[in-house]
Coordinates of C-alpha atoms in Angstrom, one line a residue:
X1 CA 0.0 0.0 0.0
X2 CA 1.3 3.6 -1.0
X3 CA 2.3 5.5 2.1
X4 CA 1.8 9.6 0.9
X5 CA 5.2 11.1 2.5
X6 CA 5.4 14.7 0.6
X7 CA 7.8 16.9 1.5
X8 CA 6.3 19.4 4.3
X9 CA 6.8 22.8 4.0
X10 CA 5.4 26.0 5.7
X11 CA 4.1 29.5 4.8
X12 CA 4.5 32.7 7.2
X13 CA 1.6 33.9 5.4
X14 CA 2.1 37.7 7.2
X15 CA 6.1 37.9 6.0
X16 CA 5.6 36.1 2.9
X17 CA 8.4 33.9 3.9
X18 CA 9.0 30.4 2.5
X19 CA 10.9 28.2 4.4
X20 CA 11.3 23.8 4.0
X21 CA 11.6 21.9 7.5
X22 CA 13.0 19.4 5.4
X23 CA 15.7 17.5 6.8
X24 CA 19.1 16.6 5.3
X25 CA 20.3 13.6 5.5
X26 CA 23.2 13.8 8.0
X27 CA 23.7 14.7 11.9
X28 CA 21.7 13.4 14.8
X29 CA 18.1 15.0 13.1
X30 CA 19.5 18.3 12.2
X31 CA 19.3 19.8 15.7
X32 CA 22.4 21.0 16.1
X33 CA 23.5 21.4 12.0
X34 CA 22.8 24.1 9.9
X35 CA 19.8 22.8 7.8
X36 CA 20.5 24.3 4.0
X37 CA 16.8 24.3 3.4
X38 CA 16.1 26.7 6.3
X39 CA 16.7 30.1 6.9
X40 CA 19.3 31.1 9.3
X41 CA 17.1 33.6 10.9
X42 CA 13.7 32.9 10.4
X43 CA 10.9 34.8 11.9
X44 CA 9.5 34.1 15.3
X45 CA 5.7 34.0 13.6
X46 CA 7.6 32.0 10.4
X47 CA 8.6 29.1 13.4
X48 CA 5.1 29.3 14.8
X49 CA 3.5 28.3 11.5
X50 CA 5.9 25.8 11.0
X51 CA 5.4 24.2 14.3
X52 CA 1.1 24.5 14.4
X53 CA 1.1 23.0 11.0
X54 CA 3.5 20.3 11.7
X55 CA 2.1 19.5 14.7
X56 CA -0.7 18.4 12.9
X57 CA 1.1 17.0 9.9
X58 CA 2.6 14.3 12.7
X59 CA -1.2 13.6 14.1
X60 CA -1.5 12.6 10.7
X61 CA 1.0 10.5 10.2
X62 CA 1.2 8.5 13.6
X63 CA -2.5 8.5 12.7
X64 CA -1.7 6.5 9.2
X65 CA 0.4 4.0 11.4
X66 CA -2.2 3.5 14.5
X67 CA -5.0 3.1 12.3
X68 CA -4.1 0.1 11.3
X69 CA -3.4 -1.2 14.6
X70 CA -6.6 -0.8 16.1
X71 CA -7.9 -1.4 12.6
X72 CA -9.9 1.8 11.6
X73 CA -7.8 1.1 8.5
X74 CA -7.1 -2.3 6.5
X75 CA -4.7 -2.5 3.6
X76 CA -6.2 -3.6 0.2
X77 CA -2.8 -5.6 -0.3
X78 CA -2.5 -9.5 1.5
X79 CA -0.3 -9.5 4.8
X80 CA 0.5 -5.8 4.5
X81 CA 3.4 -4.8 6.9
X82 CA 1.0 -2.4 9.3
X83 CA -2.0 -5.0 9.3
X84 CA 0.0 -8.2 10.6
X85 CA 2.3 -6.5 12.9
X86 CA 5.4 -6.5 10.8
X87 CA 8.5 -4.3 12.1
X88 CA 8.2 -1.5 9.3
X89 CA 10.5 1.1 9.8
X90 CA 8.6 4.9 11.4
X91 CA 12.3 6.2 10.6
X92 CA 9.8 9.0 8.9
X93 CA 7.9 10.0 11.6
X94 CA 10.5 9.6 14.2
X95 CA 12.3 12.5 12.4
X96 CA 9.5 14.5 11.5
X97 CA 8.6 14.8 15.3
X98 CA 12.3 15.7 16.2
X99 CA 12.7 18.3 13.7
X100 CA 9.2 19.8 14.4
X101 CA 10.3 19.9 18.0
X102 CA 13.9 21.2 16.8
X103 CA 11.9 24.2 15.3
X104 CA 9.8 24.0 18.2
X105 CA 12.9 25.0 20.7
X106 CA 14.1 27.5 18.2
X107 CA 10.9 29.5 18.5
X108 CA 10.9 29.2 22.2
X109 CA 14.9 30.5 21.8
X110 CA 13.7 33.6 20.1
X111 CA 10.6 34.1 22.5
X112 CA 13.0 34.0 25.7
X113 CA 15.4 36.8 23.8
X114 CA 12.3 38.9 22.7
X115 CA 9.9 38.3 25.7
X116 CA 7.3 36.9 23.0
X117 CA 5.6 34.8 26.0
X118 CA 2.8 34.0 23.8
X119 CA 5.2 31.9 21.6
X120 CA 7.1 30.8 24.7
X121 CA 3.6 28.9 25.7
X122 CA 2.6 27.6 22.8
X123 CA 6.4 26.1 22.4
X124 CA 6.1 24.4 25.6
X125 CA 2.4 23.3 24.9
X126 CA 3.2 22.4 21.4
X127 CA 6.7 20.4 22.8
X128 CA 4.3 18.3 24.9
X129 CA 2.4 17.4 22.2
X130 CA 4.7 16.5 19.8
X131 CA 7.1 14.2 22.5
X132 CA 4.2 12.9 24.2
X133 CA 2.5 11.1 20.7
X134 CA 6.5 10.4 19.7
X135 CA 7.1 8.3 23.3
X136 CA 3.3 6.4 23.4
X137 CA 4.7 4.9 19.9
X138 CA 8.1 4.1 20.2
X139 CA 8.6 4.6 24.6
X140 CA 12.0 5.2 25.6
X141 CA 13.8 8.1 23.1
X142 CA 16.3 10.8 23.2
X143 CA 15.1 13.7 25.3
X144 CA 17.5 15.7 27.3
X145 CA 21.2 14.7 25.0
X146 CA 18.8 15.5 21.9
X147 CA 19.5 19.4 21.7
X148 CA 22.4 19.4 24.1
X149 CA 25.4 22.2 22.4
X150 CA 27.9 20.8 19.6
X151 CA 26.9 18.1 17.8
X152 CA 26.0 14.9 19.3
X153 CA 25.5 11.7 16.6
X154 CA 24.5 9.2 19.7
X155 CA 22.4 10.9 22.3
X156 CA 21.5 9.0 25.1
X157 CA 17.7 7.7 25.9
X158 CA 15.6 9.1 28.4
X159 CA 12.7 6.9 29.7
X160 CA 9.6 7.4 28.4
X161 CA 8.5 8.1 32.4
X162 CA 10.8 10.4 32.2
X163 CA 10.0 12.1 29.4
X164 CA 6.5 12.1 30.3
X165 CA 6.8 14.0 32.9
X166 CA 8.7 16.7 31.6
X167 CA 5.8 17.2 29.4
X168 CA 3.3 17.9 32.4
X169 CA 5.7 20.2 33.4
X170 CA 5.9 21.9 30.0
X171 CA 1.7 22.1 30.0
X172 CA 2.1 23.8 33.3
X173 CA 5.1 26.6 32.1
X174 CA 3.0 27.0 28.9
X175 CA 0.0 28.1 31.3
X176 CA 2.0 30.4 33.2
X177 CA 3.9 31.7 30.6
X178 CA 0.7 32.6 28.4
X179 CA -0.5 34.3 31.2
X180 CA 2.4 36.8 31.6
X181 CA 1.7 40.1 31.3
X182 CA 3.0 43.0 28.2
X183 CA 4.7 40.3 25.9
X184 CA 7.2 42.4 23.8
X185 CA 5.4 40.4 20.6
X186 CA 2.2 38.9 20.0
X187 CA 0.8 35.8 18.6
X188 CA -0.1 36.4 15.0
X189 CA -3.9 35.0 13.7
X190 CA -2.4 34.1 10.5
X191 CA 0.4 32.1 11.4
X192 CA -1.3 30.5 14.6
X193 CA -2.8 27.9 12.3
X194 CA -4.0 26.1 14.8
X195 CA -6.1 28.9 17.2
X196 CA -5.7 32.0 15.0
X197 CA -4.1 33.6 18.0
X198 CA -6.8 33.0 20.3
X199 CA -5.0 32.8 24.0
X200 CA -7.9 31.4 25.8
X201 CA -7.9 28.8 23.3
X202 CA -4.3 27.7 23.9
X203 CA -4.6 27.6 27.5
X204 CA -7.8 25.2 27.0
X205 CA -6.1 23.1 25.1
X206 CA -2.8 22.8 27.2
X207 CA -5.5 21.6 29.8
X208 CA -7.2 19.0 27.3
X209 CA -3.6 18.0 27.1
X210 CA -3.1 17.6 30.2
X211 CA -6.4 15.7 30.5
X212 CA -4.8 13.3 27.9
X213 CA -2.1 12.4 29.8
X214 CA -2.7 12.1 33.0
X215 CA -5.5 9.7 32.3
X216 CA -2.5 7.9 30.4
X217 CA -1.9 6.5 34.0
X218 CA -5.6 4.7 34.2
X219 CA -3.7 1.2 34.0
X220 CA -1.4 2.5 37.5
X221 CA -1.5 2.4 41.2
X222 CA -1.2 6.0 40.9
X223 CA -3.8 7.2 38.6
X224 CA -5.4 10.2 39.8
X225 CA -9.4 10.4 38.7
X226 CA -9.3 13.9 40.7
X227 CA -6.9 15.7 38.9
X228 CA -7.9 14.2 35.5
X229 CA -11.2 16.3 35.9
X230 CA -10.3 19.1 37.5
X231 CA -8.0 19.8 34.1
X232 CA -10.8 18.9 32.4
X233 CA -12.4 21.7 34.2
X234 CA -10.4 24.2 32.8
X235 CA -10.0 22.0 29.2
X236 CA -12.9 22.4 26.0
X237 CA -16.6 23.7 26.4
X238 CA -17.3 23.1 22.9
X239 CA -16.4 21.7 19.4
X240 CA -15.3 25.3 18.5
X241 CA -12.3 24.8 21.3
X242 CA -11.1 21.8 19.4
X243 CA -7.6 21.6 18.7
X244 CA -7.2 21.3 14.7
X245 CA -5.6 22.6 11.4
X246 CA -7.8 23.6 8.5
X247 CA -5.4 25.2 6.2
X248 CA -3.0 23.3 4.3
X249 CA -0.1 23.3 1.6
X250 CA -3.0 21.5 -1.3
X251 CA -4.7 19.0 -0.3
X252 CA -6.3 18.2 3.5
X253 CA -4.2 15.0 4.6
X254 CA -6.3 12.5 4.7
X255 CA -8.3 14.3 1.5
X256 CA -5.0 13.2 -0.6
X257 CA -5.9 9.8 0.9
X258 CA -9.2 9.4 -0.6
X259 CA -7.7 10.9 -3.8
X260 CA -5.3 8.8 -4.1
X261 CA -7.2 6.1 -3.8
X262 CA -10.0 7.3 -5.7
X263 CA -7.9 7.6 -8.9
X264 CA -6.2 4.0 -8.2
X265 CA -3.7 4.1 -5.8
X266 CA -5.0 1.9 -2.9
X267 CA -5.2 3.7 0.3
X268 CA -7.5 5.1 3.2
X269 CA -9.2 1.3 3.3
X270 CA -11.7 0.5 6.2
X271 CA -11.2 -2.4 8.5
X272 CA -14.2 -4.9 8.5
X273 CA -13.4 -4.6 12.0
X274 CA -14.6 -0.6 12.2
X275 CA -17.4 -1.3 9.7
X276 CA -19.2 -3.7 11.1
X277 CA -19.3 -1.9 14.3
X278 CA -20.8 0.6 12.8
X279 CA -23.3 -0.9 10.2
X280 CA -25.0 -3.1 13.2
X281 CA -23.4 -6.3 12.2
X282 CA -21.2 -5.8 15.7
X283 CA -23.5 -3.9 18.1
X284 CA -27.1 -4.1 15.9
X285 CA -27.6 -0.3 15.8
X286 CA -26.3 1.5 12.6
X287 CA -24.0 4.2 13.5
X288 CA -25.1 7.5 11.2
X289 CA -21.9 8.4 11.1
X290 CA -20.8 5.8 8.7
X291 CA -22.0 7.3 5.6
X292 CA -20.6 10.7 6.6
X293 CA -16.6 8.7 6.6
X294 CA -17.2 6.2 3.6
X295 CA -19.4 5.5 0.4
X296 CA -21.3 2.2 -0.2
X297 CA -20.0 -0.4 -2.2
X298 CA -21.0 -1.5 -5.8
X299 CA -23.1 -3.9 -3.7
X300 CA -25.4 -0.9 -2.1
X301 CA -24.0 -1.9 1.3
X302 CA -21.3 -0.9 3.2
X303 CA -18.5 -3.8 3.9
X304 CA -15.0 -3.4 5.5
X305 CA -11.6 -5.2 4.2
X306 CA -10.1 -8.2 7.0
X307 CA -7.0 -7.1 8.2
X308 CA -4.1 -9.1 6.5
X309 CA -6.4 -10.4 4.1
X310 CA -6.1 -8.0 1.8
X311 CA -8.6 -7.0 -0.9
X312 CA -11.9 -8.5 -2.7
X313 CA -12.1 -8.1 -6.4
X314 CA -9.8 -6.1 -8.5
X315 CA -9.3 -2.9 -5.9
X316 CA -10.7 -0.5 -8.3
X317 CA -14.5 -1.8 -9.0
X318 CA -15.4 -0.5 -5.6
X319 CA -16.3 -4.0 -3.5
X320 CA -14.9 -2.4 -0.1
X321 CA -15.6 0.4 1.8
X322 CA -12.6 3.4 1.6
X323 CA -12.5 6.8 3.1
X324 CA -14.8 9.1 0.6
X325 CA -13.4 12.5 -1.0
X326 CA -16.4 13.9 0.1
X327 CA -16.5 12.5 3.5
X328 CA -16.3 14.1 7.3
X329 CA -12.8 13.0 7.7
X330 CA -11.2 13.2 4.2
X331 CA -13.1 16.1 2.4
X332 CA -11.2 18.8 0.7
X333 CA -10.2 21.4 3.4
X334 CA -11.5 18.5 6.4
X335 CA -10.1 20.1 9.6
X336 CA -7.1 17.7 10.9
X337 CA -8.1 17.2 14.7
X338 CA -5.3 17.0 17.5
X339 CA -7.2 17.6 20.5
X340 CA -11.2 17.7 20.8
X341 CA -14.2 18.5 23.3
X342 CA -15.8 14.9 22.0
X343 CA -12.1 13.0 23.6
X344 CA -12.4 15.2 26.6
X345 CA -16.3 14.2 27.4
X346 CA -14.8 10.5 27.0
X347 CA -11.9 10.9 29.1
X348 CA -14.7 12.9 31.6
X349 CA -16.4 9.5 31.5
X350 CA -14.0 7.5 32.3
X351 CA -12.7 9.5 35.5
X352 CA -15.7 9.9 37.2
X353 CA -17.2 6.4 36.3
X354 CA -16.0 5.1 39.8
X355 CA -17.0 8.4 41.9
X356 CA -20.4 9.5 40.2
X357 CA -21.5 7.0 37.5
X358 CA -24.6 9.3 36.8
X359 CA -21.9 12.0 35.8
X360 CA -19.9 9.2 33.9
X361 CA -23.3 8.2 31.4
X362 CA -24.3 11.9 30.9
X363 CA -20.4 12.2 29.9
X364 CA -20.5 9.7 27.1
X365 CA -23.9 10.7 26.0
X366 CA -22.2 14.1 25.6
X367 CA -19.4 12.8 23.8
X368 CA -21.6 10.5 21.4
X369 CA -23.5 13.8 20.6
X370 CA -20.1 16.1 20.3
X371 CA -18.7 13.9 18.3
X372 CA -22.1 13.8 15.8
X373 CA -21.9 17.5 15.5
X374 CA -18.5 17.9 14.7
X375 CA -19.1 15.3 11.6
X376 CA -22.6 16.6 10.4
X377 CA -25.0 13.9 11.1
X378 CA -28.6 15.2 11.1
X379 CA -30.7 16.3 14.6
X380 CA -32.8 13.2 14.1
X381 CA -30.5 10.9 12.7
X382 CA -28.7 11.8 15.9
X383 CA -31.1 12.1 18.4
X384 CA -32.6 8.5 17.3
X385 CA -29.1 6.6 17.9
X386 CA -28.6 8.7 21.5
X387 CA -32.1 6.8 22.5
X388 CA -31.6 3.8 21.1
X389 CA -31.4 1.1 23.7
X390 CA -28.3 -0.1 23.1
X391 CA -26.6 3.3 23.1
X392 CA -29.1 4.5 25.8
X393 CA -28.6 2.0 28.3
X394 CA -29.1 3.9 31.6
X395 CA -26.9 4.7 34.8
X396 CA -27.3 1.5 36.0
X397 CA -27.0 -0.8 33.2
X398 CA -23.6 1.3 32.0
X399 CA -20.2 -0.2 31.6
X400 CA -16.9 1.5 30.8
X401 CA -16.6 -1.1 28.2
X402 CA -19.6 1.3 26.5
X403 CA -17.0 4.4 27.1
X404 CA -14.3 2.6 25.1
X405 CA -16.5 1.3 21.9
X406 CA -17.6 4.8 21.6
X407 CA -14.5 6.8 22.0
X408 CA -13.1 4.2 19.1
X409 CA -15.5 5.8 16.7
X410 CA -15.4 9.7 18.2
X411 CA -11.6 9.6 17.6
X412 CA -11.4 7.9 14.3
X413 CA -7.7 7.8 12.3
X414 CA -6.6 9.6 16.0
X415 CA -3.5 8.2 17.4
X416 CA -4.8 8.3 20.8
X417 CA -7.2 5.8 19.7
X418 CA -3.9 3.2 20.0
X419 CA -3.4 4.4 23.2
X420 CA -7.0 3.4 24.3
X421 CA -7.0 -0.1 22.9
X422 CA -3.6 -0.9 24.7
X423 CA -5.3 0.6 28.1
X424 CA -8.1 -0.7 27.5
X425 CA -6.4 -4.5 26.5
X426 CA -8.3 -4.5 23.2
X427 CA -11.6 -5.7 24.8
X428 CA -13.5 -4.5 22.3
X429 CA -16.6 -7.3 21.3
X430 CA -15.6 -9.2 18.6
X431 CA -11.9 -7.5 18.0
X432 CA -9.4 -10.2 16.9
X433 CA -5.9 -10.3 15.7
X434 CA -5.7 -9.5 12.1
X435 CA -5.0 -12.8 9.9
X436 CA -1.6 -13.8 9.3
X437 CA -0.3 -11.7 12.6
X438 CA 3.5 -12.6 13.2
X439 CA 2.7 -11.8 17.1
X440 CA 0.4 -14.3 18.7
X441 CA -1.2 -11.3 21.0
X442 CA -1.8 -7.7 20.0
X443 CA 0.6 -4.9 19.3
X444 CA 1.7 -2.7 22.2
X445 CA 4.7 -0.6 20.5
X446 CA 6.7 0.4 17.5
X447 CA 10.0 -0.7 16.7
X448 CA 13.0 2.1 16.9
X449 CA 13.3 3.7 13.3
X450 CA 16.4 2.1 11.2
X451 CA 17.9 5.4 11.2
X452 CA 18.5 4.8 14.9
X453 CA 19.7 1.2 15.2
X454 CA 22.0 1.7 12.6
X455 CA 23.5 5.1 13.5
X456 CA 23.2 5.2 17.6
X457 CA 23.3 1.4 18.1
X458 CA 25.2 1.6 21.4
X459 CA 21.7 3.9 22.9
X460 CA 18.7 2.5 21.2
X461 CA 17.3 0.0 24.0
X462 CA 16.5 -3.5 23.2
X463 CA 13.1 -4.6 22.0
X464 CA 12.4 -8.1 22.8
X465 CA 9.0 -7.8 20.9
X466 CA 6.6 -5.5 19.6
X467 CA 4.4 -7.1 22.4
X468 CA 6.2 -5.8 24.8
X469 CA 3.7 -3.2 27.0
X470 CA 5.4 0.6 27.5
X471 CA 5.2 1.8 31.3
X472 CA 1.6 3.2 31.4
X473 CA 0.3 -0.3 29.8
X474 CA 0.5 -2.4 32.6

């Protein structure tokens, strides 16, 4: 299956500059080399474009790795790599979350020297971010010898803990650091392309991160229900706080997905796993939000691809379902989510479900219903699933199990969503191993990239298997 890897490049729309984040080929990621396709001195707003849209850019791509793991996704080829747990090399989105962070540091260089603390915040919030996805895919990395001064080809690893926990600590400096008084420069809308500039918005979602992460822990002794919601109190209201890029170099992300596919090169294929839990085969209710992600088959129905199997009929006469040009996910200009208010009602539900259940069910009803919104399906159509008696199954009757199968569907092609079947140990009803898996369990982790077992052998830790469980999975 054709992975789409295009060169990323930003826009500082307000300067008119152009600058590639581009890496070349040599040095430990380019952090401490001059990078010949980036300016010397580029523009504090110029690094804060580059770092909103990239940020998102690496949603996408984790997203295009995880989907398949929790299969969202299927590839139309037999025994693809990504279906049947094969050690293919991330060596591409390793680097693109180093370098994004490497630009990252160098805006919140410039912000320190110009008192920009608007840029200081969103470096720290958007740091978290980035290392935070990078670590719940691969765990242990380089953290603290990554940018260390002169160049360093073999930086030591940091443990994922670790690193982890300097990210809590960065959400709490971004906070504080947005809420400084008289910054010497200001956030600009147009290169914000995330929030437009809006610093209520960024302190939400440095909250909503938060959120995220600490219910990371839900697995651990020392999980911490209280503090997960009293971020959440300070986290989203709304869809309109959501965390997501809408402008983009040509076409949406997952739009050149459905292109792609659409004009014959396989990609963006849904699992049979994902469709029939939402066509009723799985949980007999039909999910409205099906037709707003994918098209029906030449058959007039809608019918997912078996992980590892690989396609049905020739790939092009339209006998599986695929994500649809026109759809909620993959339509030109379709907003690329990072953080939403749907995730947060979910991860509401989940840390109350032990103190006050009746907050837990409204919680997931909420979510259900954010989720709708944000994807277009119709008052009724919407309204009629939220009381259907499977959906609708009252405080007493409700499980978390019902949290999990519905946050699968609200954060579809997420990354997160990996995250949730590992803490949630894949339990979802009728969920098996793709065919043809070369683990006998389910994945846990990816392998280190190839550009780090071959050039900082001596660091990269050992990986007995891609079974193996990272520290919040146990």
């Amino acid at each position: 299956m054709k992975r789409t890897h295009r060169k990323i490049y930003t826009v500082a729309l307000a300067a008119g500059l152009l600058f590639s984040l581009a890496a070349c080929e040599k040095g430990y990621l380019d952090a401490n080399q001059t990078n010949p396709n980036q300016t010397e001195n580029p523009p504090i707003n110029g690094l804060l474009a580059g770092a909103t849209y990239q940020s998102a850019i690496n949603v996408f791509s984790a997203g295009n790795i995880t989907s398949y793991y929790v299969q969202q996704l299927a590839s139309p080829n037999t025994g693809s790599g990504s279906d049947v747990y094969d050690n293919v090399d991330r060596s591409a989105t390793w680097r693109a979350i180093y370098l994004n962070v490497t630009d990252i540091r160098q805006m919140k260089k410039l912000a320190l020297e110009r008192k920009a603390y608007e840029h200081l915040a969103v470096a720290d919030i958007l740091e978290a971010f980035n290392m935070s996805m990078l670590t719940d895919l691969f765990g242990n990395a380089p953290y603290r010898e990554a940018w260390s001064e002169g160049i360093n080809l073999k930086p030591g690893y940091d443990s994922a803990r670790m690193i982890y926990d300097s990210c809590l600590s960065l959400i709490d400096q971004g906070i504080a650091a947005m809420n400084l008084q008289n910054p010497q420069v200001t956030l600009d809308a147009s290169n914000d392309l995330i929030h437009g500039a809006r610093k209520e918005a960024w302190v939400k979602t440095a909250y909503a991160l938060k959120a995220r992460l600490l219910n990371r822990k839900s697995k651990l002794p020392d999980y911490d229900p209280a503090a997960v919601l009293a971020a959440l109190g300070n986290a989203y209201a709304s869809n309109a706080d959501d965390a997501q890029v809408t402008r983009f170099e040509s076409l949406s992300s997952w739009n050149g997905v459905a292109k792609n596919n659409a004009s014959g090169t396989l990609d963006g294929w849904l699992s049979a796993t994902f469709v029939d839990a939402l066509d009723g085969t799985t949980f007999g209710v039909f999910d409205p939000r099906l037709p707003l992600i994918t098209d029906t088959t030449r058959f007039g129905d809608y019918r997912g691809t078996v992980n590892g199997v690989g396609r049905t009929g020739s790939g092009t006469d339209n006998s599986a379902c695929a994500l649809s040009p026109n759809g909620a996910y993959s339509r030109g200009g379709a907003p690329l989510l990072m953080l939403s208010f749907a995730e947060m009602k979910f991860i509401e539900a989940e840390a109350s479900f032990a103190s006050d259940k009746a907050r837990s069910y409204q919680a997931y009803l909420d979510g259900i219903a954010a989720n709708m919104d944000k994807v277009g399906v119709a008052t009724a159509d919407k309204e009629a699933y939220l009381g259907n008696p499977v959906v609708a199954v009252g405080v007493a009757a409700f499980t978390k199990d019902l949290i999990f199968k519905e946050k699968y569907v609200a954060t579809f092609l997420q990354p997160e969503t990996w995250t949730d079947a590992r803490r949630f140990d894949y339990k979802y009803k009728d969920f098996v191993l793709p065919r043809n898996a070369q683990l006998n369990t389910f994945i846990r982790r990816v392998g280190y990239p190839t550009s780090e077992t071959s050039r900082n052998p001596e660091n990269v830790p050992a990986v007995g298997s891609l079974a193996d469980h990272l520290w919040w999975d146990r």
